Amino acid sequence: MSFLLIGDHSQSTLDPAGHGAAQIADLFHWMLGGGVLIWLIVVGLAVYSVVVPGGHRPRLTKTLVIGGGAVFPTLVLTSLLCYALAMLPELHRPPPQASLTIDVSGVRWWWRVAYRTGENQRVETANEIRLPVDQPVEFKLTSEDVIHSFWIPALGGKVDMIPGRETRLKLHPNRVGTFRGVCAEYCGTAHAQMAFDVLVMPQADFEQWLRGQQRDVSEPSGPAATAGRALFHRKGCGACHTIRGTDAGGRVGPDLTHFGSRLSLGAAIKPNDADNLRRWISRTHDVKPGVQMPAFEMLNRDELDSIVAYLEQLN
Amino acid sequence: MAMTETSNHNEINKTDHVTSIWWIVAAPAVWAVHFLASYLTAAIFCAKFADSDGSAGEVQLAVMAYTVVAIVIIAGVGWSGRRRHRDGHDRSPHDGATTADLRRMIGLSTFLLSLLSAVATVFTALVFYFVETCH
């Protein structure tokens, strides 16, 4: 049964990799147990009343109906409510002052992610979140258009992202691995394709990665990638996308500065490889219907390969 | 003289029915007022008066006071309903087309809804007991 409930391990609260998710999984199991107990008693009494022949003693009947049908369920539900409520203060308590803070903004249908690295300093990325293991992390959440909901099932609970407001979520991953986050509030056509990858890694690896993210991109190597960079700018991609260290500074779409190092593309809908990237650029709306990015069907094969070579080098 | 007595008797019963029917919604209404008062207090306190750490101890005290008042009122309503229900010697179901049965049925409904309202009121209060801050 657990196997059926867990399904994909990277996206299941019942296979927790964080303190919050572990508490939610415990709560789920207790609620399941309490619910099954109430169901068994209520249905058992109903079956007993039908199956056992003859009249039933009024006093015993009254005791069983009131006790099993009202008092017992009330006591079980009250206990479960207390158990669940007792979890809330710790889940809501802000993390220690020096904890990592990440700003995440929901945009139809992708995620803008910014790490706070110092006073007024931020490093922006998109559609992928990397976290250090065994460290509390605070997410500051908002939305740029409609209501979204930020949820990494394996790490903790979900919190709505509301335009014009900032909501908070504390997570505390305790297992290294790759997990999947999703938008948990219907937000339009491509809602089901609005996901992101979460990589929980050792502290040293995380710090090294974050230092790498702070660097601007270096010059492309090879003729294809060099031609790809020129095409990227000539075709106007920089109007929507930022690549730090170049003239591309658009903010309509995801920051592509270190795009080549990401696991997936299109908000975690396809693995980030050359074939998928080629298809994404030329037949965008076939891959993700409703996406704001126009399809670049006019590019010939060489041009497409050049741009793909350039983007894949953005490590 | 006999006609006057009958007329007065009917008038008394009519008034009694109307009054009794309102007794049914009294306990749920107390729960609703308790719920609204609790959350409005929390919302206003957290928006206007909360410390930087978001402590909501004052809200907890206020909600506990609301709860005591609400439970006392609900207990009174429930006791009143139970008394009406047990008036006389008839046993349920009180489905006869008589004034006495109507009175007992309304009494039983009042009593049961009072129990439900008491549980709901306690459930509302538990949230404030456990959640100590405005966060």
XYZ file of C-alpha atoms in Angstrom:
450
model
C 0.000 0.000 0.000
C 2.858 2.360 0.859
C 4.324 1.640 -2.570
C 1.065 2.652 -4.241
C 0.832 5.830 -2.188
C 4.442 6.904 -2.651
C 4.651 6.475 -6.448
C 7.462 8.682 -7.766
C 9.889 8.929 -4.841
C 11.242 12.317 -5.902
C 7.823 13.867 -5.419
C 6.301 12.201 -2.387
C 5.707 13.477 1.115
C 5.510 9.831 2.209
C 9.183 9.383 1.319
C 10.381 12.457 3.235
C 13.756 14.123 2.797
C 13.076 17.036 5.146
C 11.820 17.685 8.673
C 8.550 19.250 7.546
C 7.698 16.403 5.176
C 8.540 13.829 7.860
C 6.055 15.472 10.225
C 3.409 15.620 7.517
C 3.993 11.924 6.721
C 3.616 11.045 10.422
C 0.417 13.075 10.598
C -0.909 11.354 7.487
C -0.268 7.901 8.974
C -1.942 8.787 12.286
C -4.920 10.328 10.474
C -5.198 7.282 8.248
C -5.153 5.044 11.336
C -7.726 7.170 13.180
C -9.978 7.368 10.118
C -9.825 3.620 9.553
C -10.613 2.963 13.230
C -13.671 5.235 13.144
C -14.817 3.677 9.873
C -14.426 0.150 11.209
C -16.440 0.896 14.352
C -19.231 2.802 12.601
C -19.567 0.318 9.740
C -19.126 -2.579 12.173
C -22.053 -1.317 14.257
C -24.169 -0.859 11.122
C -23.393 -4.399 9.962
C -24.035 -5.771 13.454
C -27.427 -4.095 13.606
C -28.446 -5.683 10.296
C -26.832 -9.096 10.562
C -27.617 -10.073 14.171
C -31.210 -11.320 14.192
C -33.848 -10.463 16.740
C -34.413 -7.351 18.795
C -31.571 -5.476 20.363
C -31.590 -4.301 23.944
C -32.430 -0.573 23.926
C -29.861 0.361 26.576
C -27.019 -1.488 24.834
C -28.090 -0.070 21.461
C -28.070 3.457 22.852
C -24.627 2.967 24.376
C -23.174 1.552 21.160
C -24.704 4.202 18.887
C -23.784 7.178 21.061
C -20.433 5.753 22.145
C -19.290 4.348 18.804
C -21.007 6.839 16.528
C -20.437 10.112 18.380
C -18.223 9.995 21.467
C -15.442 7.806 20.066
C -15.113 9.680 16.721
C -15.134 13.001 18.586
C -12.342 11.858 20.904
C -10.257 10.480 18.036
C -10.720 13.625 15.917
C -9.913 15.871 18.881
C -6.707 13.917 19.514
C -5.725 14.155 15.848
C -6.479 17.885 15.810
C -4.284 18.444 18.881
C -1.495 16.346 17.353
C -1.641 18.340 14.095
C -1.873 21.740 15.779
C 1.081 20.955 18.048
C 3.237 20.697 14.902
C 2.423 24.185 13.666
C 4.518 26.433 15.944
C 7.784 24.766 14.964
C 6.868 24.685 11.273
C 5.990 28.397 11.374
C 8.931 29.522 13.507
C 11.378 31.577 11.417
C 14.819 30.000 10.913
C 17.905 31.405 12.677
C 19.055 34.858 11.513
C 21.998 33.736 9.376
C 20.049 31.075 7.501
C 20.026 30.917 3.735
C 17.220 32.985 2.232
C 15.888 32.352 -1.247
C 13.379 34.536 -3.078
C 11.117 32.603 -5.386
C 8.598 34.232 -7.661
C 5.932 32.353 -9.582
C 5.476 33.446 -13.188
C 3.178 31.742 -15.661
C 4.593 29.059 -16.080
C 8.058 29.048 -14.585
C 9.954 30.048 -11.428
C 12.243 33.008 -10.861
C 14.741 32.068 -8.133
C 17.151 34.468 -6.394
C 19.662 33.602 -3.679
C 20.440 36.368 -1.193
C 24.214 36.338 -0.983
C 24.814 39.548 0.949
C 23.492 42.991 1.730
C 21.446 43.906 -1.360
C 23.191 41.168 -3.340
C 21.261 38.481 -5.145
C 22.103 35.764 -7.595
C 19.288 34.929 -9.947
C 18.560 31.626 -11.602
C 15.396 29.853 -12.722
C 13.456 26.604 -12.524
C 16.016 24.889 -10.333
C 16.757 25.195 -6.629
C 19.842 23.838 -4.935
C 19.944 23.540 -1.152
C 22.549 22.544 1.433
C 21.664 19.429 3.430
C 20.936 19.730 7.176
C 20.544 23.513 7.018
C 17.312 25.447 7.537
C 16.311 27.529 4.538
C 13.753 30.291 4.339
C 11.858 30.922 1.133
C 10.283 34.329 0.516
C 7.508 33.707 -1.958
C 5.533 35.962 -4.240
C 3.869 35.941 -7.647
C 4.166 38.193 -10.669
C 0.774 37.397 -12.181
C -1.774 34.985 -10.668
C -1.867 32.874 -7.518
C 0.594 29.996 -7.600
C 1.542 27.569 -4.842
C 5.089 26.524 -4.025
C 5.440 22.877 -3.054
C 8.356 20.492 -2.731
C 6.482 17.432 -1.433
C 9.587 15.526 -0.328
C 10.785 18.437 1.819
C 7.719 20.000 3.414
C 4.349 21.644 3.092
C 3.124 24.055 0.455
C 2.522 27.778 0.600
C 0.550 29.990 -1.759
C 2.342 32.658 -3.798
C 0.089 35.698 -3.981
C 0.581 38.751 -6.235
C 1.438 41.814 -4.161
C 2.169 39.834 -1.000
C 5.166 37.996 0.374
C 4.594 34.648 2.035
C 7.206 32.549 3.834
C 8.145 28.907 3.991
C 10.830 27.276 6.100
C 12.305 23.989 4.915
C 14.971 21.837 6.479
C 16.235 19.142 4.079
C 17.990 16.250 5.768
C 18.816 13.918 2.873
C 20.964 14.477 -0.194
C 19.136 13.824 -3.448
C 17.221 15.220 -6.384
C 13.572 16.027 -5.864
C 10.768 17.623 -7.768
C 8.811 20.737 -6.859
C 5.503 21.739 -8.398
C 2.939 24.485 -8.587
C 0.073 23.256 -6.426
C -2.513 25.885 -7.395
C -4.129 25.842 -10.828
C -2.734 28.856 -12.649
C -3.671 28.434 -16.311
C -2.987 26.437 -19.456
C 0.486 25.117 -18.618
C -0.072 24.732 -14.872
C 0.725 21.020 -15.004
C 4.029 21.853 -16.699
C 5.131 24.362 -14.076
C 7.626 22.368 -12.041
C 11.213 22.671 -10.880
C 14.135 20.511 -9.833
C 15.451 20.568 -6.282
C 18.961 19.344 -5.601
C 19.899 18.835 -1.963
C 23.675 18.624 -1.704
C 26.482 18.639 0.878
C 27.270 22.091 2.285
C 30.702 22.327 0.591
C 29.282 21.378 -2.810
C 26.482 23.881 -2.380
C 28.874 26.715 -1.530
C 31.005 25.869 -4.540
C 27.932 25.840 -6.764
C 26.707 29.177 -5.398
C 30.117 30.764 -5.979
C 29.932 29.510 -9.561
C 26.477 30.997 -9.998
C 27.761 34.423 -8.955
C 30.230 34.494 -11.840
C 29.325 35.995 -15.198
C 29.531 33.742 -18.219
C 32.844 33.339 -19.996
C 33.497 33.648 -23.722
C 32.046 30.783 -25.785
C 34.547 28.324 -27.167
C 34.353 26.917 -30.677
C 32.869 28.382 -33.867
C 29.382 26.931 -33.371
C 28.942 28.406 -29.890
C 30.437 31.738 -30.987
C 28.020 31.870 -33.894
C 25.261 30.856 -31.503
C 25.969 33.799 -29.233
C 25.765 36.209 -32.177
C 22.499 34.623 -33.318
C 21.088 34.727 -29.785
C 21.491 38.500 -29.773
C 20.533 39.043 -33.417
C 17.265 37.146 -33.055
C 16.316 39.261 -30.048
C 16.488 36.537 -27.369
C 18.176 39.012 -25.035
C 15.028 41.121 -24.937
C 13.437 38.469 -22.726
C 16.374 36.579 -21.204
C 19.330 37.671 -19.122
C 22.800 36.211 -19.583
C 25.066 38.020 -17.133
C 28.290 39.193 -18.721
C 26.603 39.862 -22.074
C 24.231 42.476 -23.457
C 21.262 40.188 -22.864
C 19.362 41.701 -19.957
C 15.680 40.883 -20.498
C 13.588 39.923 -17.506
C 10.431 38.675 -19.178
C 11.723 35.107 -19.312
C 14.047 32.975 -17.173
C 17.640 34.014 -16.491
C 19.855 31.817 -18.679
C 23.253 32.747 -17.219
C 24.150 29.196 -16.180
C 21.498 27.417 -18.195
C 23.858 24.646 -19.344
C 24.331 23.410 -15.778
C 20.612 22.898 -15.159
C 19.091 19.458 -15.158
C 15.998 20.296 -17.147
C 14.390 22.876 -19.400
C 10.961 24.435 -19.811
C 10.367 24.419 -16.018
C 11.399 20.812 -15.430
C 9.393 19.249 -18.216
C 12.270 17.801 -20.305
C 15.842 16.748 -19.548
C 18.279 19.449 -20.541
C 19.984 17.926 -23.579
C 20.653 19.102 -27.120
C 17.727 17.297 -28.750
C 15.173 18.597 -26.292
C 16.621 22.111 -26.449
C 16.467 22.076 -30.250
C 12.826 21.041 -30.096
C 12.075 23.583 -27.354
C 13.441 26.497 -29.414
C 11.884 25.528 -32.742
C 8.585 23.956 -31.642
C 8.048 25.595 -28.274
C 4.270 25.382 -28.246
C 4.260 21.688 -29.108
C 6.405 21.038 -26.043
C 4.554 23.383 -23.700
C 1.202 24.688 -24.974
C 0.379 28.147 -23.719
C 3.959 29.220 -22.989
C 4.704 32.921 -23.587
C 7.930 32.302 -25.545
C 7.462 32.415 -29.323
C 8.589 29.390 -31.341
C 11.625 30.075 -33.569
C 10.527 27.912 -36.468
C 12.329 30.186 -38.952
C 15.782 29.035 -37.782
C 17.518 26.616 -40.127
C 19.272 23.537 -38.786
C 22.721 25.193 -38.609
C 21.391 28.225 -36.793
C 19.509 26.030 -34.359
C 22.599 23.913 -33.687
C 24.657 27.044 -33.096
C 22.254 28.464 -30.519
C 21.977 25.092 -28.821
C 25.795 24.831 -28.680
C 25.989 28.290 -27.121
C 23.300 27.649 -24.491
C 24.777 24.264 -23.563
C 28.098 25.999 -22.856
C 26.534 28.343 -20.304
C 27.771 26.392 -17.301
C -65.501 31.896 29.026
C -64.468 28.524 27.601
C -63.755 30.107 24.209
C -61.543 32.744 25.811
C -59.505 30.067 27.633
C -58.998 28.093 24.419
C -58.005 31.202 22.558
C -55.485 32.162 25.259
C -54.143 28.628 25.346
C -53.545 28.632 21.554
C -51.904 32.020 21.745
C -49.561 30.829 24.484
C -48.660 27.704 22.455
C -48.070 29.743 19.302
C -45.717 32.095 21.104
C -43.997 29.142 22.745
C -43.408 27.450 19.367
C -41.845 30.517 17.856
C -39.609 30.963 20.883
C -38.647 27.287 20.852
C -37.648 27.298 17.207
C -35.195 30.099 17.869
C -33.694 28.000 20.651
C -32.528 25.501 17.992
C -30.200 28.007 16.318
C -29.015 29.623 19.549
C -26.041 27.317 20.203
C -24.742 27.288 16.595
C -25.100 31.080 16.602
C -22.948 31.290 19.728
C -20.318 29.122 18.024
C -20.428 31.366 14.925
C -20.012 34.521 17.009
C -17.162 32.894 18.960
C -15.456 31.891 15.692
C -15.777 35.364 14.176
C -14.731 37.149 17.357
C -11.660 34.921 17.737
C -10.388 35.369 14.197
C -11.235 39.077 14.046
C -9.365 39.638 17.301
C -6.356 37.754 15.965
C -6.422 39.585 12.620
C -6.682 43.046 14.163
C -4.128 42.334 16.894
C -1.592 40.839 14.496
C -2.038 43.685 11.997
C -1.966 46.560 14.500
C -0.408 45.604 17.814
C 1.863 42.567 17.472
C 5.519 42.802 18.605
C 8.366 42.232 16.185
C 8.540 38.574 17.272
C 4.842 38.188 16.440
C 3.853 36.910 19.871
C 0.094 36.554 20.202
C -0.274 35.864 23.935
C -2.939 38.557 24.326
C -4.990 36.941 21.574
C -4.762 33.592 23.355
C -6.075 35.154 26.568
C -8.904 36.899 24.733
C -9.942 33.722 22.926
C -9.866 31.736 26.162
C -12.187 34.333 27.713
C -14.503 34.178 24.671
C -14.468 30.392 24.957
C -15.469 30.336 28.605
C -18.361 32.715 27.908
C -19.433 30.747 24.812
C -19.334 27.387 26.586
C -21.369 28.728 29.510
C -24.032 30.076 27.138
C -24.071 26.884 25.062
C -24.333 24.784 28.232
C -27.298 26.887 29.334
C -29.006 26.489 25.976
C -28.301 22.764 25.978
C -29.630 22.336 29.492
C -32.778 24.233 28.523
C -33.243 22.009 25.473
C -32.694 18.834 27.440
C -35.269 19.958 30.000
C -37.861 20.540 27.268
C -37.002 17.207 25.704
C -37.504 15.297 28.962
C -40.706 17.121 29.868
C -43.391 14.468 30.358
C -43.141 10.712 29.940
C -43.275 10.200 26.188
C -40.316 8.485 24.568
C -38.886 9.364 21.199
C -39.512 9.598 18.332
C -41.488 12.734 19.063
C -43.309 12.700 15.754
C -46.891 13.136 16.863
C -48.903 16.114 15.676
C -49.173 17.459 19.182
C -47.827 20.508 20.917
C -46.059 18.363 23.475
C -44.227 16.322 20.838
C -43.213 19.436 18.931
C -41.859 20.917 22.121
C -39.894 17.754 22.925
C -38.546 17.421 19.406
C -37.332 21.011 19.415
C -35.833 20.419 22.850
C -33.919 17.378 21.603
C -32.679 19.271 18.520
C -31.545 22.142 20.715
C -29.717 19.765 23.034
C -27.914 17.867 20.253
C -26.938 21.043 18.414
C -25.595 22.422 21.682
C -23.307 19.408 22.019
C -22.114 19.878 18.443
C -21.607 23.613 18.973
C -19.624 22.980 22.157
C -17.266 20.635 20.301
C -16.918 23.139 17.426
C -16.184 25.961 19.879
C -13.501 23.900 21.608
C -11.972 23.023 18.214
C -11.796 26.741 17.341
C -10.172 27.529 20.689
C -7.609 24.736 20.298
C -6.151 26.461 17.231
C -5.374 29.556 19.300
C -4.078 27.490 22.204
C -1.479 25.767 20.032
C -0.602 28.534 17.555
C 1.147 31.064 19.743
C 2.272 33.624 17.192
C 1.015 35.761 14.345
C 3.357 34.063 11.852
